[in-house]
Amino acid sequence: MKISSIHLPTYVYLPLLIAVGFSAFIYWEYFGLTSPLINTVFGLGALYGMLHAPKKVLPIAGFWIGLFWCYWIGFSFEFYNLGWAIGLVSLGFGFVYALYYGVMGLTSNPLIRAAILFGLTYVWPMDFNWMQPELIFVNSYLGFSKWQFALILFALASTAWFSTFKKLFPLLLILFAVQTHYPKPPIPQLKIKLVSTDIPQDIKWEESQQYRLNTENLYAIQDAIREKYDLIVLPEASFALFMNHHPHLTAYLQKLSYQIPIVTGALYEENGLNYNVSYLFQNGHITVAKKTILVPFGEYIPLPAFIKEWVDRVIFGGASDFVTADKPTDFIIHGVKFRNAICYEATRKELYTPDVRYMIAMSNNGWFTPSIEPTLQKLLIQFYARQNNTVVFHSANSGGTGIVY
């Protein structure tokens, strides 16, 4: 009996191959298998496919890319008693990026597609900037600045006007985009303790857990004092409470700060408004650094006003009601200036200004674990740190703690 081979339609396997190539660098990093050579090859292959594939392939590829990069976003809905929506949110992001990359399918011309894809690097659906096409080269042999990405796209698109071995000629342009080294400022001569915790999100805000968790934070500070650290940084919302409503705790942290500067996350209430903040306790003084950029849907609703209030009230139960400061806060600790960044802020270009060489970032990734979210966050921090010659000291709950540059 003769068994016929199975031929999958192009629109089944090709979009998946493109999406795998476009997303693999995240998963290599997640599993500790990052290779600059493999990331370079996979990234170039994915971009070549996006520029030359049949039109109908692109929205399907975009859908898979959206899932591979953003499937985890819906995980946070479990903590709003909306577990049923997790799959729908994941699919929703798939469809958003099907449209995002599907726009390239309006033309078959590779150069026009390259121009569209380059333009998409400036477009953030729902003000969520974690889909950065250039990010695929953050740990590769190629640079990821705008001009380098544009050159790579032009080279890959130009192969359409050559045949046989001559297709290699425009690819030589990619050599001008090679970059294997990124300058970084010297690490400050401070012994900094970055606290890493692993507290499940479902117990972090339980009132019955507050004494234990707060005690663990205080033990970590006391350990840092005994170990003669110059600074301790705890994760976002390490003290899961409105710190300015707890004067005894605040006074004790002020007392400890005569022995070591303490940067920790907490909440802050002022004039009936809620802020996600960092506290710096230093020599008995307190500096409150309010968050300036909120997480879309997590801390604010990026929708028109006529529907935003309903979504916040009915779906999120009023949880997305934080407000922001007008500008970021800088800490001066032992004579060194650090820009404060809370979670999502550390992945936004607005926080990286020419005068910033060092950043203290804190996150609570417990909303999304286990998933690739801490890995993608780290890659984005690395993306901006390398572009801006910045060193980021990152303290996180549920993955992500470390020095990033």
XYZ file of N, CA and C in Angstrom, residues 129-289:
483
model
N 4.044 48.909 25.044
C 5.218 48.959 24.171
C 6.080 47.697 24.197
N 5.548 46.609 24.703
C 6.389 45.420 24.820
C 6.536 44.651 23.505
N 5.833 45.040 22.470
C 6.047 44.447 21.149
C 6.978 45.377 20.371
N 8.270 45.160 20.532
C 9.283 45.952 19.843
C 9.957 45.066 18.802
N 9.663 45.250 17.504
C 10.268 44.373 16.492
C 11.790 44.320 16.555
N 12.439 45.457 16.882
C 13.908 45.461 16.930
C 14.461 44.600 18.058
N 13.626 44.276 19.032
C 14.066 43.530 20.210
C 14.632 42.164 19.838
N 14.254 41.641 18.688
C 14.723 40.303 18.304
C 16.236 40.233 18.193
N 16.899 41.392 18.053
C 18.358 41.396 17.903
C 19.083 41.860 19.168
N 18.376 41.933 20.312
C 19.006 42.485 21.505
C 20.181 41.635 21.973
N 20.117 40.330 21.792
C 21.234 39.443 22.126
C 21.671 38.683 20.880
N 22.162 39.430 19.911
C 22.589 38.835 18.640
C 23.887 39.497 18.210
N 24.310 39.203 16.995
C 25.500 39.864 16.444
C 25.132 41.110 15.657
N 23.875 41.501 15.676
C 23.417 42.682 14.956
C 22.921 43.734 15.938
N 23.084 45.009 15.568
C 22.585 46.084 16.398
C 21.085 46.241 16.255
N 20.492 46.974 17.174
C 19.035 47.112 17.156
C 18.603 48.569 17.218
N 19.500 49.499 16.896
C 19.089 50.906 16.793
C 18.216 51.053 15.545
N 17.541 52.190 15.427
C 16.610 52.391 14.318
C 17.320 52.280 12.966
N 18.469 52.918 12.827
C 19.139 52.888 11.530
C 19.628 51.487 11.177
N 20.073 50.733 12.172
C 20.527 49.368 11.906
C 19.357 48.478 11.496
N 18.225 48.633 12.187
C 17.054 47.835 11.838
C 16.560 48.198 10.443
N 16.571 49.484 10.099
C 16.156 49.919 8.767
C 17.081 49.334 7.698
N 18.379 49.323 7.964
C 19.340 48.778 7.002
C 19.113 47.284 6.792
N 18.876 46.561 7.882
C 18.613 45.119 7.781
C 17.368 44.860 6.939
N 16.300 45.608 7.205
C 15.063 45.433 6.436
C 15.279 45.748 4.958
N 16.010 46.812 4.671
C 16.274 47.183 3.277
C 17.064 46.091 2.565
N 18.071 45.548 3.255
C 18.896 44.495 2.646
C 18.065 43.251 2.354
N 17.251 42.834 3.302
C 16.432 41.631 3.117
C 15.382 41.844 2.031
N 14.804 43.034 1.965
C 13.780 43.311 0.957
C 14.380 43.378 -0.434
N 15.604 43.890 -0.543
C 16.223 44.109 -1.853
C 16.574 42.826 -2.585
N 16.595 41.713 -1.878
C 16.905 40.442 -2.545
C 15.869 40.090 -3.603
N 14.679 40.681 -3.526
C 13.612 40.378 -4.498
C 13.987 40.805 -5.907
N 14.936 41.718 -6.053
C 15.296 42.238 -7.376
C 16.539 41.560 -7.940
N 16.929 40.456 -7.317
C 18.076 39.688 -7.793
C 17.669 38.223 -7.909
N 18.441 37.484 -8.646
C 18.168 36.051 -8.799
C 19.446 35.261 -8.580
N 19.252 33.970 -8.407
C 20.340 33.013 -8.171
C 21.268 33.523 -7.064
N 22.579 33.355 -7.261
C 23.541 33.718 -6.228
C 23.621 35.232 -6.006
N 23.104 35.993 -6.979
C 23.171 37.450 -6.854
C 22.303 37.966 -5.703
N 21.375 37.131 -5.202
C 20.577 37.532 -4.048
C 21.446 37.812 -2.826
N 22.659 37.268 -2.828
C 23.554 37.474 -1.691
C 24.120 38.893 -1.662
N 24.132 39.583 -2.816
C 24.764 40.898 -2.882
C 24.141 41.901 -1.907
N 22.812 42.096 -1.937
C 22.252 43.067 -0.982
C 22.413 42.640 0.479
N 22.537 41.332 0.704
C 22.692 40.869 2.088
C 24.015 41.318 2.704
N 24.976 41.675 1.823
C 26.252 42.170 2.343
C 26.083 43.465 3.131
N 25.005 44.191 2.843
C 24.737 45.425 3.586
C 24.539 45.152 5.076
N 24.082 43.939 5.392
C 23.828 43.599 6.795
C 25.115 43.658 7.613
N 26.256 43.485 6.955
C 27.534 43.546 7.665
C 27.727 44.895 8.348
N 27.140 45.953 7.770
C 27.280 47.280 8.366
C 26.428 47.434 9.635
N 25.522 46.483 9.863
C 24.679 46.530 11.055
C 25.218 45.643 12.173
N 26.365 45.005 11.951
C 26.951 44.131 12.971
C 27.374 44.960 14.173
N 27.019 44.501 15.352
C 27.429 45.142 16.598
C 27.484 44.087 17.690
N 28.643 43.934 18.282
C 28.817 42.911 19.314
C 29.190 43.504 20.669
N 29.352 44.821 20.721
C 29.763 45.446 21.987
C 28.921 46.692 22.232
N 28.534 46.882 23.488
C 27.778 48.058 23.893
C 28.486 48.687 25.090
N 28.829 49.970 25.004
C 29.507 50.609 26.134
C 28.571 50.731 27.326
N 29.139 50.696 28.492
C 28.327 50.904 29.713
C 29.150 51.694 30.710
N 28.479 52.502 31.530
C 29.220 53.251 32.545
C 29.780 52.289 33.586
N 30.813 52.702 34.302
C 31.350 51.832 35.360
C 30.310 51.603 36.452
N 30.320 50.415 37.020
C 29.432 50.107 38.126
C 29.833 50.974 39.326
N 28.874 51.623 39.984
C 29.250 52.452 41.150
C 29.891 51.612 42.241
N 30.803 52.232 42.949
C 31.539 51.528 43.995
C 30.695 51.413 45.261
N 29.563 50.746 45.105
C 28.650 50.519 46.221
C 28.305 49.034 46.271
N 28.209 48.523 47.459
C 27.784 47.143 47.653
C 26.263 47.163 47.821
N 25.562 46.732 46.749
C 24.106 46.855 46.697
C 23.467 45.479 46.820
N 22.567 45.344 47.779
C 21.827 44.096 47.933
C 20.489 44.225 47.215
N 20.298 43.403 46.185
C 19.042 43.356 45.449
C 18.253 42.160 45.967
N 17.173 42.428 46.649
C 16.392 41.358 47.279
C 15.494 40.705 46.234
N 15.539 39.389 46.188
C 14.662 38.602 45.308
C 13.696 37.809 46.177
N 12.416 37.944 45.906
C 11.408 37.199 46.665
C 10.579 36.353 45.716
N 9.844 35.440 46.285
C 8.985 34.550 45.482
C 7.663 34.356 46.222
N 6.937 35.438 46.367
C 5.677 35.422 47.112
C 4.515 35.311 46.130
N 3.711 34.260 46.207
C 2.579 34.110 45.290
C 1.628 35.299 45.384
N 1.116 35.711 44.248
C 0.249 36.880 44.218
C -1.028 36.684 45.018
N -1.499 35.445 45.111
C -2.774 35.218 45.797
C -2.667 35.344 47.314
N -1.442 35.407 47.872
C -1.316 35.625 49.316
C -0.685 36.973 49.642
N -0.097 37.622 48.631
C 0.667 38.847 48.886
C -0.168 39.924 49.555
N -1.442 40.030 49.187
C -2.283 41.093 49.716
C -3.249 40.602 50.798
N -3.088 39.360 51.238
C -3.924 38.839 52.314
C -3.525 39.492 53.637
N -4.495 40.060 54.335
C -4.198 40.740 55.594
C -3.562 39.802 56.606
N -3.961 38.528 56.568
C -3.422 37.554 57.518
C -1.932 37.260 57.275
N -1.430 37.637 56.089
C -0.033 37.363 55.752
C 0.874 38.568 55.994
N 0.282 39.710 56.282
C 1.071 40.940 56.328
C 2.158 40.916 57.393
N 1.844 40.439 58.580
C 2.858 40.428 59.637
C 4.063 39.587 59.225
N 3.790 38.385 58.698
C 4.897 37.502 58.295
C 5.729 38.123 57.182
N 5.074 38.657 56.161
C 5.801 39.214 55.024
C 6.585 40.465 55.412
N 5.971 41.309 56.235
C 6.685 42.503 56.689
C 7.893 42.134 57.538
N 7.735 41.103 58.366
C 8.849 40.643 59.199
C 9.992 40.125 58.338
N 9.666 39.397 57.285
C 10.709 38.897 56.376
C 11.458 40.050 55.721
N 10.733 41.114 55.363
C 11.399 42.288 54.789
C 12.372 42.908 55.791
N 11.932 43.019 57.042
C 12.791 43.618 58.069
C 14.010 42.746 58.343
N 13.835 41.426 58.313
C 14.979 40.523 58.479
C 15.987 40.710 57.343
N 15.469 40.889 56.119
C 16.361 41.089 54.975
C 17.182 42.369 55.150
N 16.553 43.416 55.674
C 17.266 44.672 55.905
C 18.322 44.492 56.989
N 17.950 43.807 58.065
C 18.905 43.584 59.152
C 20.081 42.717 58.687
N 19.805 41.735 57.835
C 20.890 40.915 57.273
C 21.836 41.776 56.441
N 21.275 42.690 55.653
C 22.105 43.567 54.825
C 22.992 44.462 55.683
N 22.471 44.899 56.815
C 23.274 45.713 57.743
C 24.428 44.883 58.292
N 24.128 43.658 58.721
C 25.184 42.782 59.273
C 26.237 42.454 58.224
N 25.796 42.322 56.967
C 26.721 41.974 55.879
C 27.400 43.196 55.281
N 27.146 44.371 55.891
C 27.822 45.620 55.536
C 27.568 46.049 54.075
N 26.326 45.916 53.649
C 25.948 46.465 52.354
C 25.799 47.978 52.466
N 25.982 48.661 51.350
C 25.826 50.118 51.305
C 24.399 50.533 50.956
N 23.609 49.609 50.423
C 22.249 49.922 49.983
C 21.480 48.625 49.839
N 20.216 48.642 50.212
C 19.346 47.493 49.980
C 18.141 47.952 49.175
N 17.777 47.145 48.172
C 16.618 47.436 47.326
C 15.666 46.244 47.399
N 14.428 46.495 47.810
C 13.400 45.458 47.874
C 12.448 45.615 46.685
N 11.704 44.564 46.333
C 10.831 44.622 45.159
C 9.645 45.576 45.315
N 8.959 45.755 44.210
C 7.729 46.548 44.169
C 6.718 46.002 45.175
N 6.095 46.932 45.914
C 5.050 46.571 46.882
C 5.513 45.476 47.843
N 6.785 45.503 48.207
C 7.263 44.551 49.221
C 6.462 44.693 50.503
N 6.179 45.934 50.853
C 5.238 46.193 51.937
C 3.889 46.462 51.273
N 3.032 45.454 51.298
C 1.757 45.517 50.565
C 0.718 46.277 51.375
N 0.991 47.559 51.544
C 0.131 48.399 52.376
C 0.401 49.869 52.036
N -0.457 50.731 52.530
C -0.242 52.169 52.398
C 0.716 52.587 53.513
N 1.961 52.762 53.154
C 3.000 52.980 54.151
C 2.714 54.197 55.034
N 2.151 55.241 54.462
C 1.913 56.447 55.261
C 0.741 56.302 56.218
N 0.079 55.126 56.200
C -0.963 54.825 57.191
C -0.420 53.966 58.335
N 0.896 53.701 58.316
C 1.511 52.831 59.331
C 2.701 53.554 59.957
N 2.457 54.479 60.854
C 3.535 55.305 61.410
C 4.578 54.522 62.205
N 4.180 53.443 62.881
C 5.156 52.684 63.672
C 6.153 51.960 62.756
N 5.647 51.380 61.672
C 6.523 50.722 60.709
C 7.435 51.749 60.048
N 6.874 52.870 59.674
C 7.662 53.921 59.036
C 8.783 54.401 59.961
N 8.453 54.579 61.229
C 9.456 55.050 62.187
C 10.580 54.033 62.355
N 10.223 52.742 62.341
C 11.261 51.708 62.497
C 12.186 51.675 61.274
N 11.609 51.837 60.082
C 12.433 51.876 58.871
C 13.334 53.107 58.868
N 12.815 54.233 59.367
C 13.662 55.417 59.493
C 14.837 55.140 60.422
N 14.588 54.449 61.512
C 15.658 54.117 62.454
C 16.720 53.237 61.793
N 16.280 52.213 61.052
C 17.221 51.324 60.372
C 18.029 52.067 59.309
N 17.425 53.118 58.739
C 18.080 53.814 57.630
C 19.309 54.608 58.061
N 19.524 54.768 59.368
C 20.771 55.377 59.822
C 21.943 54.428 59.594
N 21.634 53.131 59.430
C 22.680 52.135 59.225
C 22.816 51.716 57.766
N 21.744 51.860 56.999
C 21.787 51.506 55.590
C 20.630 52.195 54.864
N 20.875 52.797 53.697
C 19.755 53.331 52.908
C 18.864 52.182 52.428
N 17.556 52.400 52.486
C 16.577 51.366 52.137
C 15.673 51.895 51.024
N 15.595 51.170 49.917
C 14.627 51.481 48.863
C 13.646 50.317 48.799
N 12.371 50.626 48.956
C 11.374 49.560 48.958
C 10.087 50.037 48.311
N 9.324 49.098 47.799
C 8.037 49.421 47.203
C 6.926 49.363 48.229
N 5.924 50.229 48.038
C 4.747 50.252 48.903
C 3.671 51.062 48.188
N 2.569 51.290 48.865
C 1.514 52.157 48.350
C 1.501 53.455 49.168
N 0.896 54.467 48.569
C 0.863 55.780 49.208
C -0.476 56.422 48.900
N -1.111 56.972 49.936
C -2.411 57.637 49.748
C -2.255 59.111 50.087
N -2.790 59.948 49.198
C -2.690 61.389 49.407
C -3.917 62.067 48.816
N -4.631 62.806 49.644
C -5.825 63.531 49.193
C -6.832 62.621 48.492
N -6.976 61.402 49.021
C -7.930 60.462 48.457
C -7.465 59.773 47.194
N -6.218 60.006 46.780
C -5.666 59.395 45.570
C -4.642 58.334 45.950
N -4.586 57.262 45.169
C -3.679 56.144 45.435
C -2.498 56.175 44.476
N -1.317 55.944 45.027
C -0.096 55.934 44.222
C 0.676 54.642 44.474
N 1.262 54.118 43.406
C 2.232 53.031 43.514
C 3.594 53.708 43.617
N 4.323 53.476 44.700
C 5.517 54.286 44.961
C 6.710 53.443 45.385
N 7.861 54.116 45.307
C 9.076 53.644 45.967
C 9.359 54.576 47.134
N 9.793 53.994 48.224
C 10.221 54.764 49.391
C 11.739 54.663 49.504
N 12.386 55.802 49.704
C 13.792 55.806 50.091
C 13.876 56.288 51.535
N 14.364 55.400 52.404
C 14.670 55.759 53.785
C 16.187 55.913 53.879
N 16.634 57.114 54.264
C 18.073 57.382 54.272
C 18.401 58.383 55.381
N 19.219 57.929 56.320
C 19.619 58.783 57.440
C 18.414 59.412 58.132
N 17.357 58.617 58.286
C 16.180 59.082 58.983
C 15.222 59.901 58.136
N 15.615 60.213 56.913
C 14.756 60.995 56.027
C 13.979 60.067 55.088
N 12.832 60.552 54.625
C 11.975 59.766 53.731
C 11.786 60.517 52.416
N 12.002 59.812 51.302
C 11.681 60.333 49.974
C 10.677 59.391 49.336
N 9.568 59.938 48.876
C 8.539 59.135 48.210
C 8.608 59.396 46.709
N 8.829 58.345 45.932
C 8.911 58.454 44.473
C 7.663 57.826 43.859
